[in-house]
PDB file of C-alpha atoms and ligand atoms in Angstrom:
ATOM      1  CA  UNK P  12       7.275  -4.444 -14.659  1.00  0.00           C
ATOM      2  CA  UNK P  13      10.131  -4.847 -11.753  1.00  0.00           C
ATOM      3  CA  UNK P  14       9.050  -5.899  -8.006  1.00  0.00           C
ATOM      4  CA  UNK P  15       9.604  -2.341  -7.184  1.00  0.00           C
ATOM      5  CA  UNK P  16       6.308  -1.632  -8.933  1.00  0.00           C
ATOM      6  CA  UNK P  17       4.848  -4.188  -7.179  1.00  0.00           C
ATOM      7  CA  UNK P  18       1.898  -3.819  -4.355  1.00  0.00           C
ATOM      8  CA  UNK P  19       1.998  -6.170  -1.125  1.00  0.00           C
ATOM      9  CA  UNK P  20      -1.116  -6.251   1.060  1.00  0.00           C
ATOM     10  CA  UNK P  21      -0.271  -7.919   4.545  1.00  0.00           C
ATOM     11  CA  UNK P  22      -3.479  -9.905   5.706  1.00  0.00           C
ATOM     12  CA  UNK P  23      -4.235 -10.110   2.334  1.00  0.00           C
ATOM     13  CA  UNK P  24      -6.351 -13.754   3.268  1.00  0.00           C
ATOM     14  CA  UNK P  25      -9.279 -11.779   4.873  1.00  0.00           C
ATOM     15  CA  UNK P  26     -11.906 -10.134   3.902  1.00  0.00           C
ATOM     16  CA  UNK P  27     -11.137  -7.049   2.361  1.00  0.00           C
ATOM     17  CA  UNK P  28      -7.262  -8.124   0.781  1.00  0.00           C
ATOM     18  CA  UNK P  29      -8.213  -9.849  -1.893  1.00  0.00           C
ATOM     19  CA  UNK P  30     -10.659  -7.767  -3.310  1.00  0.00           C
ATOM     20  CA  UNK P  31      -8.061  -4.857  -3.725  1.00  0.00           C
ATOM     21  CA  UNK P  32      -5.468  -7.919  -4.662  1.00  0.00           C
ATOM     22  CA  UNK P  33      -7.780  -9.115  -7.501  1.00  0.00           C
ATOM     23  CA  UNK P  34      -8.591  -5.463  -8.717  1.00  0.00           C
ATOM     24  CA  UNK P  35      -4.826  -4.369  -8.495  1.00  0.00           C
ATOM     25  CA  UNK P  36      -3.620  -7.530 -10.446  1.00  0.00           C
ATOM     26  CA  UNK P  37      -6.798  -6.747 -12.981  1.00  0.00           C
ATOM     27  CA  UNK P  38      -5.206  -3.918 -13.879  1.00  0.00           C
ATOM     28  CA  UNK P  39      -1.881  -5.219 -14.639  1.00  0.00           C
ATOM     29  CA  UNK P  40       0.302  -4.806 -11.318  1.00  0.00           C
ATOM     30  CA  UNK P  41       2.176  -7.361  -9.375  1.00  0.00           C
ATOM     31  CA  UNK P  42       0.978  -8.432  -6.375  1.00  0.00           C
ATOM     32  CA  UNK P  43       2.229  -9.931  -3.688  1.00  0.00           C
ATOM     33  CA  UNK P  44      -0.401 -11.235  -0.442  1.00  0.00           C
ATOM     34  CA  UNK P  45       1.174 -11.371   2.662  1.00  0.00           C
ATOM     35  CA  UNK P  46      -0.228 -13.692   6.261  1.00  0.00           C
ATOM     36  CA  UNK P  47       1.495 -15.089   8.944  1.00  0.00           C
ATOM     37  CA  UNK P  48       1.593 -18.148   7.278  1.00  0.00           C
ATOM     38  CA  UNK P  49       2.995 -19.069   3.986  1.00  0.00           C
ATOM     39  CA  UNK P  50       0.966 -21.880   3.084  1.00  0.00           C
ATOM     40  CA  UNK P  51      -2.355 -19.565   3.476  1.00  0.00           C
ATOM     41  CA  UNK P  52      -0.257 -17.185   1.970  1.00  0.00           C
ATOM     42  CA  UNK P  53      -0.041 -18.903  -1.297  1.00  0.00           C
ATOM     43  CA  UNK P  54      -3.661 -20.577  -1.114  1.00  0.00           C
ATOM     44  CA  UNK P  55      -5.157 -17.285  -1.184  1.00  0.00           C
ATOM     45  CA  UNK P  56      -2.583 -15.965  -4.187  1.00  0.00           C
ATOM     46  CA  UNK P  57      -3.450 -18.980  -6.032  1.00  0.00           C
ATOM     47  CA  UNK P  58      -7.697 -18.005  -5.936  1.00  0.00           C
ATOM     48  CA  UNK P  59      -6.539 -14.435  -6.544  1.00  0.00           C
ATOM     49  CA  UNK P  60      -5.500 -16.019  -9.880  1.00  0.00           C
ATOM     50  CA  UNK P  61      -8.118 -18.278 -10.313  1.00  0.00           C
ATOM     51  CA  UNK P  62     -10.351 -14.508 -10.555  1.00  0.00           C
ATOM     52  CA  UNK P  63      -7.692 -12.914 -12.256  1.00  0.00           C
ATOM     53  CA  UNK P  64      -5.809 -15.365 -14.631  1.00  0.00           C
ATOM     54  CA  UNK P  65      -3.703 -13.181 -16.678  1.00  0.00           C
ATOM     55  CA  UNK P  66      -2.787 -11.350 -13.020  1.00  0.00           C
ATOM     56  CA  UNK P  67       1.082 -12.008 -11.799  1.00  0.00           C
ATOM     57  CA  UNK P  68       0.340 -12.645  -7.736  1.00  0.00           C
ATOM     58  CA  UNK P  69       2.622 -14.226  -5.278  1.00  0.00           C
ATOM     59  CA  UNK P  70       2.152 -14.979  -1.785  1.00  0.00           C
ATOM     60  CA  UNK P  71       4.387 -14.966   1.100  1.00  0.00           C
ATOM     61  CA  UNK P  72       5.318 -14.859   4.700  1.00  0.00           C
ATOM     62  CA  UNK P  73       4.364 -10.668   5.645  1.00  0.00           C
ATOM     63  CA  UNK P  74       7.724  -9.816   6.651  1.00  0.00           C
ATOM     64  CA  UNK P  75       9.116 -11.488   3.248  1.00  0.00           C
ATOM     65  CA  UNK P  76       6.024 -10.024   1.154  1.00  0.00           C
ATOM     66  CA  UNK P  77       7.116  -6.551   2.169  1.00  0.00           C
ATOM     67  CA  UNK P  78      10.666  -6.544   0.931  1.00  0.00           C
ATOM     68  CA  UNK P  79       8.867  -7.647  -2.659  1.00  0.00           C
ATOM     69  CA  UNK P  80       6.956  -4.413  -2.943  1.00  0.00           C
ATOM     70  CA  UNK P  81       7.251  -0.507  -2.944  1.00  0.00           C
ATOM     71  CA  UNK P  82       3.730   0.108  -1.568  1.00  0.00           C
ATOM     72  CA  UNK P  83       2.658  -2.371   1.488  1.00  0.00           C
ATOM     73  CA  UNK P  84      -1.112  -2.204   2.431  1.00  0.00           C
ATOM     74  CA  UNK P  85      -1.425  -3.160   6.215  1.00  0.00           C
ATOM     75  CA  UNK P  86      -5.074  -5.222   5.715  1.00  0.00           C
ATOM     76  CA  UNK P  87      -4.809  -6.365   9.122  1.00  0.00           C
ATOM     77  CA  UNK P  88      -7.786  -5.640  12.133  1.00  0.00           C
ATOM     78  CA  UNK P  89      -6.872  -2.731  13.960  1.00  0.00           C
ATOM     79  CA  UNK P  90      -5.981  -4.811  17.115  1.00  0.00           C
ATOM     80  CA  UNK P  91      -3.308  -6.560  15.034  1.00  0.00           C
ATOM     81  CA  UNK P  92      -2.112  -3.568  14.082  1.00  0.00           C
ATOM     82  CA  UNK P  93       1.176  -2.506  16.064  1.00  0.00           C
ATOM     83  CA  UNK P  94       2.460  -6.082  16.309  1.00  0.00           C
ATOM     84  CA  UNK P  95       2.298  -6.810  12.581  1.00  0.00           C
ATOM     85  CA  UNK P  96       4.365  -3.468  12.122  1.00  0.00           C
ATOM     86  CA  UNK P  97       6.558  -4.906  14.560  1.00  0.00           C
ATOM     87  CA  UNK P  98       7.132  -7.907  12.953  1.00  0.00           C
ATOM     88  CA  UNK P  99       7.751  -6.461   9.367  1.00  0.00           C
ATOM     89  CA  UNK P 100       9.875  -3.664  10.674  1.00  0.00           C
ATOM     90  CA  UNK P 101      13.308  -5.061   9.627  1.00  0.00           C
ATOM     91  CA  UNK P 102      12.083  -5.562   6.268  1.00  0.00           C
ATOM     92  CA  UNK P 103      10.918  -1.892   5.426  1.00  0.00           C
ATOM     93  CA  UNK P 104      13.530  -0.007   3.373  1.00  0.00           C
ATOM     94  CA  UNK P 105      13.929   4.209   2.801  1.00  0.00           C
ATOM     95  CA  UNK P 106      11.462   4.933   0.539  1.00  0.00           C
ATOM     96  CA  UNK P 107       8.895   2.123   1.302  1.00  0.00           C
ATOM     97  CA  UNK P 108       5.191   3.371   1.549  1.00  0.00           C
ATOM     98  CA  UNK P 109       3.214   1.698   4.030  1.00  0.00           C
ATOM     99  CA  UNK P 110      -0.683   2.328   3.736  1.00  0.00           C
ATOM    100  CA  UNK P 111      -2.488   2.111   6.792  1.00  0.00           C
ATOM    101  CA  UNK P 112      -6.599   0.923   5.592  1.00  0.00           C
ATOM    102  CA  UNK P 113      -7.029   0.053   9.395  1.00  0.00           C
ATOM    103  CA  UNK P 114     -10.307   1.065  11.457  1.00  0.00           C
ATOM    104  CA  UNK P 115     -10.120   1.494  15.162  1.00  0.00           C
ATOM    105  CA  UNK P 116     -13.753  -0.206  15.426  1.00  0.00           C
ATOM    106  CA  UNK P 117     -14.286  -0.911  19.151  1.00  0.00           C
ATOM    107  CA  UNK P 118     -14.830  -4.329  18.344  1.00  0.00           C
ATOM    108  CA  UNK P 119     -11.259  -4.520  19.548  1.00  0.00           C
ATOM    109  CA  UNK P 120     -12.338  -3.664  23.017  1.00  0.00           C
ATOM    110  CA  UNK P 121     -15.419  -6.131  22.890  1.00  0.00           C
ATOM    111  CA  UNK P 122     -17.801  -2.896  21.366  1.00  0.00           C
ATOM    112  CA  UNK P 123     -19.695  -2.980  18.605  1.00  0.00           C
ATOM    113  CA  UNK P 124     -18.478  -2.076  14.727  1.00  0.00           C
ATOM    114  CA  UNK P 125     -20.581   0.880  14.481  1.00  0.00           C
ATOM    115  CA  UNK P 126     -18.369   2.618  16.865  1.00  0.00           C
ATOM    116  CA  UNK P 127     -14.316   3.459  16.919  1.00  0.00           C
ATOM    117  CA  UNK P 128     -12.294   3.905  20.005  1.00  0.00           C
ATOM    118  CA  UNK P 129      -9.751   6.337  21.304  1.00  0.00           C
ATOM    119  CA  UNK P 130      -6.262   6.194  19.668  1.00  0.00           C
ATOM    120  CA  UNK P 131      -3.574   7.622  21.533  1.00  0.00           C
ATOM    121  CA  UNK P 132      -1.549   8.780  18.410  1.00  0.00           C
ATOM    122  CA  UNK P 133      -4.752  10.251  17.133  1.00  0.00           C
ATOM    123  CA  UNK P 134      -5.566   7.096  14.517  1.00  0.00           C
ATOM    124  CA  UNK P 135      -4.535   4.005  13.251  1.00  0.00           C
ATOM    125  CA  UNK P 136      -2.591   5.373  10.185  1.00  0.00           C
ATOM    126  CA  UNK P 137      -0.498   7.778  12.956  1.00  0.00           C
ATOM    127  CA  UNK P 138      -0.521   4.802  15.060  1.00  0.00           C
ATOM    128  CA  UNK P 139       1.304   3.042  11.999  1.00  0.00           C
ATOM    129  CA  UNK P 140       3.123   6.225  11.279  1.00  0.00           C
ATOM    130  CA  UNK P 141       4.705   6.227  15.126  1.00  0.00           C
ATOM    131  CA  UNK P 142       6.268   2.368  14.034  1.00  0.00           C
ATOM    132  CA  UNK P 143       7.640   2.523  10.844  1.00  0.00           C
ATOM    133  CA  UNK P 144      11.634   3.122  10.480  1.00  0.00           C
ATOM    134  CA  UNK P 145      12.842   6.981   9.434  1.00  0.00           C
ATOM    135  CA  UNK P 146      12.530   7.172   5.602  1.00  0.00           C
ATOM    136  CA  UNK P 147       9.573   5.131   5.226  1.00  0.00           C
ATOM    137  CA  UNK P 148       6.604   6.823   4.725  1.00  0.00           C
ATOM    138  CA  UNK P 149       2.928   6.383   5.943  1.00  0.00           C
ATOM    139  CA  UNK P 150      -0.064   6.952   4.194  1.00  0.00           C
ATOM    140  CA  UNK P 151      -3.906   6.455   4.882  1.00  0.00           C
ATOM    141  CA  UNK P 152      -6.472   5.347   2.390  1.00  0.00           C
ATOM    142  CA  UNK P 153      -8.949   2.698   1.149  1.00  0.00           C
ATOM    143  CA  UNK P 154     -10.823   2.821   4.831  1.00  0.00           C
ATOM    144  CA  UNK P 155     -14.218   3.552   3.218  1.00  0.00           C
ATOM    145  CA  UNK P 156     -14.183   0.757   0.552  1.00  0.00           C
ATOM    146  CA  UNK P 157     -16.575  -2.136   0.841  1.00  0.00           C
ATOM    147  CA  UNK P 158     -14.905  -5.662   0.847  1.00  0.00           C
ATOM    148  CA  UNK P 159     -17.948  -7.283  -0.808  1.00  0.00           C
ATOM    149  CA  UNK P 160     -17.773  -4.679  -3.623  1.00  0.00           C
ATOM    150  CA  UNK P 161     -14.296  -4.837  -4.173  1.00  0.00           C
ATOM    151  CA  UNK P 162     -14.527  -8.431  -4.965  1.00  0.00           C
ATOM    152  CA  UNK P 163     -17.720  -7.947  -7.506  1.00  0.00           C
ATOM    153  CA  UNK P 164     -15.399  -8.077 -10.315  1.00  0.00           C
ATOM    154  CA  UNK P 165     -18.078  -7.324 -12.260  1.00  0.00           C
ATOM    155  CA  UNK P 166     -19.119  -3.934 -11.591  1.00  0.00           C
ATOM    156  CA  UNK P 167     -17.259  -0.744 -10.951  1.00  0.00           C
ATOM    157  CA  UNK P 168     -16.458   0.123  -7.060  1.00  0.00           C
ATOM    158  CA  UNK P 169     -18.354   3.466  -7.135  1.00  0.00           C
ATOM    159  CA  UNK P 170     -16.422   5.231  -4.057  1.00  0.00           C
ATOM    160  CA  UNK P 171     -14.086   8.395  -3.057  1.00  0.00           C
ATOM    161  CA  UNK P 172     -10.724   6.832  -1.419  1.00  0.00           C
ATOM    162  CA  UNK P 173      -9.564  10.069   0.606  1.00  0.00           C
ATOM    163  CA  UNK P 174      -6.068   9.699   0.679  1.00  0.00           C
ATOM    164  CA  UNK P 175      -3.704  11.709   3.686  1.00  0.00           C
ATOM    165  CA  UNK P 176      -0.114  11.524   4.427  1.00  0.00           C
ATOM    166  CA  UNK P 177       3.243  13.419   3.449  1.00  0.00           C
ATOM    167  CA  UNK P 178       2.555  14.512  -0.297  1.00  0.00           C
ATOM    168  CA  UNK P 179       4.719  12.745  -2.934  1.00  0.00           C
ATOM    169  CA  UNK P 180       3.629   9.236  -0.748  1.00  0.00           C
ATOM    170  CA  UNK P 181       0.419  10.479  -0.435  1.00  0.00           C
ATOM    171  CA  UNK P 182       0.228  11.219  -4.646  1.00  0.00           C
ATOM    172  CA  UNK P 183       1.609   7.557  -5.285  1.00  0.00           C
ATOM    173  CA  UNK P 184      -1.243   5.961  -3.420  1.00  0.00           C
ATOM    174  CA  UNK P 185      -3.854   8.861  -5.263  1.00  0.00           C
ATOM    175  CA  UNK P 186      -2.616   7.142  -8.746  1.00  0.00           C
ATOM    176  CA  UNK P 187      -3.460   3.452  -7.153  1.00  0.00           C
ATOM    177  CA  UNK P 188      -7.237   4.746  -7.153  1.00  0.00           C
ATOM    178  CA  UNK P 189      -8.071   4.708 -10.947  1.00  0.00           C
ATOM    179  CA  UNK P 190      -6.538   1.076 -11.332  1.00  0.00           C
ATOM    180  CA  UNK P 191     -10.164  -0.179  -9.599  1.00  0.00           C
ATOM    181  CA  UNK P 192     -12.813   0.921 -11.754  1.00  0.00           C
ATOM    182  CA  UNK P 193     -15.065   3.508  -9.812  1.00  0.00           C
ATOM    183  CA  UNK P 194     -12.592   4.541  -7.120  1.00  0.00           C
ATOM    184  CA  UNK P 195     -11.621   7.823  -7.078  1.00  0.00           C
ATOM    185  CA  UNK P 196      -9.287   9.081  -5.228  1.00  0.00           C
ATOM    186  CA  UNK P 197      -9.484  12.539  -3.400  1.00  0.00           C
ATOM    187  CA  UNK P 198      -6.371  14.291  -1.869  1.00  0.00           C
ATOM    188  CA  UNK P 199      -6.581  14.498   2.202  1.00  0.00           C
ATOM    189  CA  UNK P 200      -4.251  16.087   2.892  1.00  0.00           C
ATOM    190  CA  UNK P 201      -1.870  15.403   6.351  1.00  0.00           C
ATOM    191  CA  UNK P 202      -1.944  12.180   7.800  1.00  0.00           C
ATOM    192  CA  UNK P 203      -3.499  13.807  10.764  1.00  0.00           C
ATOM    193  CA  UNK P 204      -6.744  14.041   8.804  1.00  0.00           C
ATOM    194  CA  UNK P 205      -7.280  10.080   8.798  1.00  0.00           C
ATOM    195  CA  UNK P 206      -8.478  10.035  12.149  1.00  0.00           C
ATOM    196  CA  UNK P 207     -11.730  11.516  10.329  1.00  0.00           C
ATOM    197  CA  UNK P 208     -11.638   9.569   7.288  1.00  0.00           C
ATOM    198  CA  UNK P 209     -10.993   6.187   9.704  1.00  0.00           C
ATOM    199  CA  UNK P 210     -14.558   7.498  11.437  1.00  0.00           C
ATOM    200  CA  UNK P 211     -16.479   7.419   8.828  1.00  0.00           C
ATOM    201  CA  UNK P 212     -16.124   3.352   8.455  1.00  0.00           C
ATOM    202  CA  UNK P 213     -17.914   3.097  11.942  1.00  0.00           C
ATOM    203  CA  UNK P 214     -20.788   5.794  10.071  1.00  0.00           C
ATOM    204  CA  UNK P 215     -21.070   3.860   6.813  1.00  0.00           C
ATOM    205  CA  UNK P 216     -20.877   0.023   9.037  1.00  0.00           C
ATOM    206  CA  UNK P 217     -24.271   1.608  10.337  1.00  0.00           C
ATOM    207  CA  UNK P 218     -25.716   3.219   7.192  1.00  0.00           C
ATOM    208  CA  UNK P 219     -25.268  -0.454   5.958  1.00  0.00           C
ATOM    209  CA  UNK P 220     -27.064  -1.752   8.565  1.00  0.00           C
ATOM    210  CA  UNK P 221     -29.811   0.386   9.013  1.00  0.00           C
ATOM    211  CA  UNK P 222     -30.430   0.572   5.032  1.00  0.00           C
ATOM    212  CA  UNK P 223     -29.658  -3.209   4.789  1.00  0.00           C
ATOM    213  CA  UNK P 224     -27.144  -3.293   2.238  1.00  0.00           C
ATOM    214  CA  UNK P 225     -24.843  -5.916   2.943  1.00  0.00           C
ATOM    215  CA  UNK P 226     -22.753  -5.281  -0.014  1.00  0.00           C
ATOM    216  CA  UNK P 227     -21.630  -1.841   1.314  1.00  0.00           C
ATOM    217  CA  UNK P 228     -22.531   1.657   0.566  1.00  0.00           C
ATOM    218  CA  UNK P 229     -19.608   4.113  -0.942  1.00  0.00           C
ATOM    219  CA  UNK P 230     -18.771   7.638  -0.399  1.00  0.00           C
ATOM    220  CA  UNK P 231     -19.011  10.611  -3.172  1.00  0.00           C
ATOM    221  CA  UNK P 232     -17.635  14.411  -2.558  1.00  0.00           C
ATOM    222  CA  UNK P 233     -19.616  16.526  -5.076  1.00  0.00           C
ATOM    223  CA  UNK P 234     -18.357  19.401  -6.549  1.00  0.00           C
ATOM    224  CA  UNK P 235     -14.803  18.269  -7.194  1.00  0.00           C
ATOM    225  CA  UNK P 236     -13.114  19.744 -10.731  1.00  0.00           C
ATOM    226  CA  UNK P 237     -12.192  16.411 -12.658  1.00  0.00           C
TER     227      UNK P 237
HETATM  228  N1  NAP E  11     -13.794  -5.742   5.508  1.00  0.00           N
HETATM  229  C1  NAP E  11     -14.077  -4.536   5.064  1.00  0.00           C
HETATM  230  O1  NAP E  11     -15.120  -4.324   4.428  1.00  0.00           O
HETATM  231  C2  NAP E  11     -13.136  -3.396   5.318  1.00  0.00           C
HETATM  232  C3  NAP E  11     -13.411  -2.176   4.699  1.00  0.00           C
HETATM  233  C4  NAP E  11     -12.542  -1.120   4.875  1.00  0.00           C
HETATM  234  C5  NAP E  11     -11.434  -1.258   5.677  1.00  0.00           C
HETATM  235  N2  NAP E  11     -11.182  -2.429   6.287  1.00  0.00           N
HETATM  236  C6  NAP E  11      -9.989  -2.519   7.130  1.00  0.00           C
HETATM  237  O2  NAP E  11      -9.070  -3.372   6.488  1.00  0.00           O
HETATM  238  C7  NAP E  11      -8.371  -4.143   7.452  1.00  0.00           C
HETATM  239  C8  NAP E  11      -8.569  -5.607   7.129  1.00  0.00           C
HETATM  240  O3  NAP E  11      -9.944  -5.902   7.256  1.00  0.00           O
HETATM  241  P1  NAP E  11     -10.502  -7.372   7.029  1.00  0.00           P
HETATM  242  O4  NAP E  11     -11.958  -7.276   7.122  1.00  0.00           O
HETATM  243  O5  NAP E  11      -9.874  -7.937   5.808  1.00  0.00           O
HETATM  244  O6  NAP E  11      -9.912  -8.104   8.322  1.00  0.00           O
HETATM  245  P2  NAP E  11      -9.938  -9.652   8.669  1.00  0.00           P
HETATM  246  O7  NAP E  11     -10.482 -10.415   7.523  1.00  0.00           O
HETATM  247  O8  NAP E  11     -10.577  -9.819   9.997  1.00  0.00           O
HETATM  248  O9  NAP E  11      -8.388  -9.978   8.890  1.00  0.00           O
HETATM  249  C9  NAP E  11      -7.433  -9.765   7.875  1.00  0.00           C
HETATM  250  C10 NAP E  11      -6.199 -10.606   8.151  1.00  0.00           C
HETATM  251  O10 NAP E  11      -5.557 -10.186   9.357  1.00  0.00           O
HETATM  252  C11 NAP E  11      -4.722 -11.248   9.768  1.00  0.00           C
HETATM  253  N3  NAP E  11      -4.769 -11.440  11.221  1.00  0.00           N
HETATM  254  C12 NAP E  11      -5.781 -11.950  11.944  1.00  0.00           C
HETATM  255  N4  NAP E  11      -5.441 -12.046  13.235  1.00  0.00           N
HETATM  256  C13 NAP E  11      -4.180 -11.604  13.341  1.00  0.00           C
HETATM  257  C14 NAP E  11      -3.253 -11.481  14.406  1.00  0.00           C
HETATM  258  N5  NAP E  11      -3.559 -11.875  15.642  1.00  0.00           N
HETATM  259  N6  NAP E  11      -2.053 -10.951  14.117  1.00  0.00           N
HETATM  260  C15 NAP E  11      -1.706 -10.621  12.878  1.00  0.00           C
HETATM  261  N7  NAP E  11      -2.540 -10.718  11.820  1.00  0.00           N
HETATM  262  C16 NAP E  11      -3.759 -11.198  12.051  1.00  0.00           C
HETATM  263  C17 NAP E  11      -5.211 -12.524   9.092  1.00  0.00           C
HETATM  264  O11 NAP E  11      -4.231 -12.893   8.139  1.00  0.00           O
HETATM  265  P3  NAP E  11      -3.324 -14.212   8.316  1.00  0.00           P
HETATM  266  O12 NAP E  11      -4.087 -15.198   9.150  1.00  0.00           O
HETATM  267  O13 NAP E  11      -3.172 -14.661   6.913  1.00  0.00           O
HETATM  268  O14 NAP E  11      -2.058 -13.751   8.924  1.00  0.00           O
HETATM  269  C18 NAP E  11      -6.477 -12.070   8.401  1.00  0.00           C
HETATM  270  O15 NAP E  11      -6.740 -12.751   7.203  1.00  0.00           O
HETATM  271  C19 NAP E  11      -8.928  -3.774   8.825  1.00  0.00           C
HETATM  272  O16 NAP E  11      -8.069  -2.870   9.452  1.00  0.00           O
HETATM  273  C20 NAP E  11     -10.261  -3.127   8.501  1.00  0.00           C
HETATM  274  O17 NAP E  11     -10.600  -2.120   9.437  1.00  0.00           O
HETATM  275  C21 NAP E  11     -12.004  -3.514   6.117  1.00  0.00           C
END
């Protein structure tokens, strides 16, 4: 399998990157973690492996970890958001997808999680979408997948990942779904529609709460053909 097939998840040291790294490299794709620092870069690569031992994952600077890939998840905190697409931008090629799994959560302003803020270009994934070079396209998805579950290698992540953005883009990131056991992916449509989808983290942040389930609720559309 060539680096084109390979996934790079920029901020991939927090809390929700290596869950999706170790579940991607599970099921047999390359993955590259990018942070703003190499060293971290590679520490958090190297306990990727440790979970996943037959996985092939590299880590890197982010502008370095997204010329490595074809898809680049952005897993940085909304706030972040605009600068880190700044300072990959010269590294993003025609043909690149960039996935925006950002939440506007108004901690960014000082609020509290269980509420998002305004976004002038309607969300972060448009936000994202307003940054990227021409030819690179922008899609949103994974916004309503709990970290805590991801990384429960153990047991399937039962959730719907509604995925929105221009449609051949949009049906790449769709086929990422199936690789994590329990994820299934749902087709949203325009990337307009991830201002909604980006909403319901702030819901589900205080379903989690109020039900006290620390290791996150999911999300399930009924009535979908198979
Ligand atoms: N956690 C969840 O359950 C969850 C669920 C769904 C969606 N999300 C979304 O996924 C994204 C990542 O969430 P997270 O919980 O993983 O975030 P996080 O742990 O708070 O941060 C992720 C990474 O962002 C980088 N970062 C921190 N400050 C930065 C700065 N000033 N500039 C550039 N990069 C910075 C750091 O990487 P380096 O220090 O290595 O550069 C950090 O490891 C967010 O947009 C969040 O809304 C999270």
């Amino acid at each position: 399998m060539g680096m084109q097939d390979a996934i790079a998840i920029l901020g991939g040291t927090g809390d929700q990157g290596p869950g999706l790294a170790q579940r991607f490299a599970r099921a047999g794709r390359e993955v590259v973690i990018g942070s703003r620092k190499l060293d971290k870069a590679e520490r958090v690569a190297a306990e990727v492996k440790e979970a996943v031992p037959e996985g092939k994952v590299t880590g890197f600077e982010n502008a370095e970890a997204a010329k490595r890939a074809s898809i680049v998840i952005l897993s940085v905190p909304f706030e972040h958001t605009a600068s880190t697409v700044k300072g990959i931008k010269d590294s993003l090629s025609e043909g690149q997808i960039v996935v925006s799994m950002g939440v506007p959560l108004a901690t960014a302003i000082g609020d509290g999680a269980v509420r998002t803020m305004g976004v002038w270009q309607g969300s972060c994934a448009e936000l994202v979408a307003s940054l990227v070079p021409a030819g690179v396209e922008v899609v949103s998805a994974f916004q309503n997948v709990s970290a805590h579950r991801l990384r429960d290698l153990e047991n399937p992540v039962e959730c719907d990942v509604v995925v929105s953005g221009p449609r051949a883009a949009r049906e790449k990131v769709m086929a990422l779904c199936p690789l994590v056991p329990g994820l299934r992916a749902v087709d949203g449509g325009p990337l307009s529609n991830a201002r909604i989808v980006e909403e319901i983290t702030a819901l589900l942040i205080g379903l989690n709460i109020r039900y006290k389930l620390p290791e996150g609720l999911g999300l399930r559309f009924t009535g979908l053909p198979d």
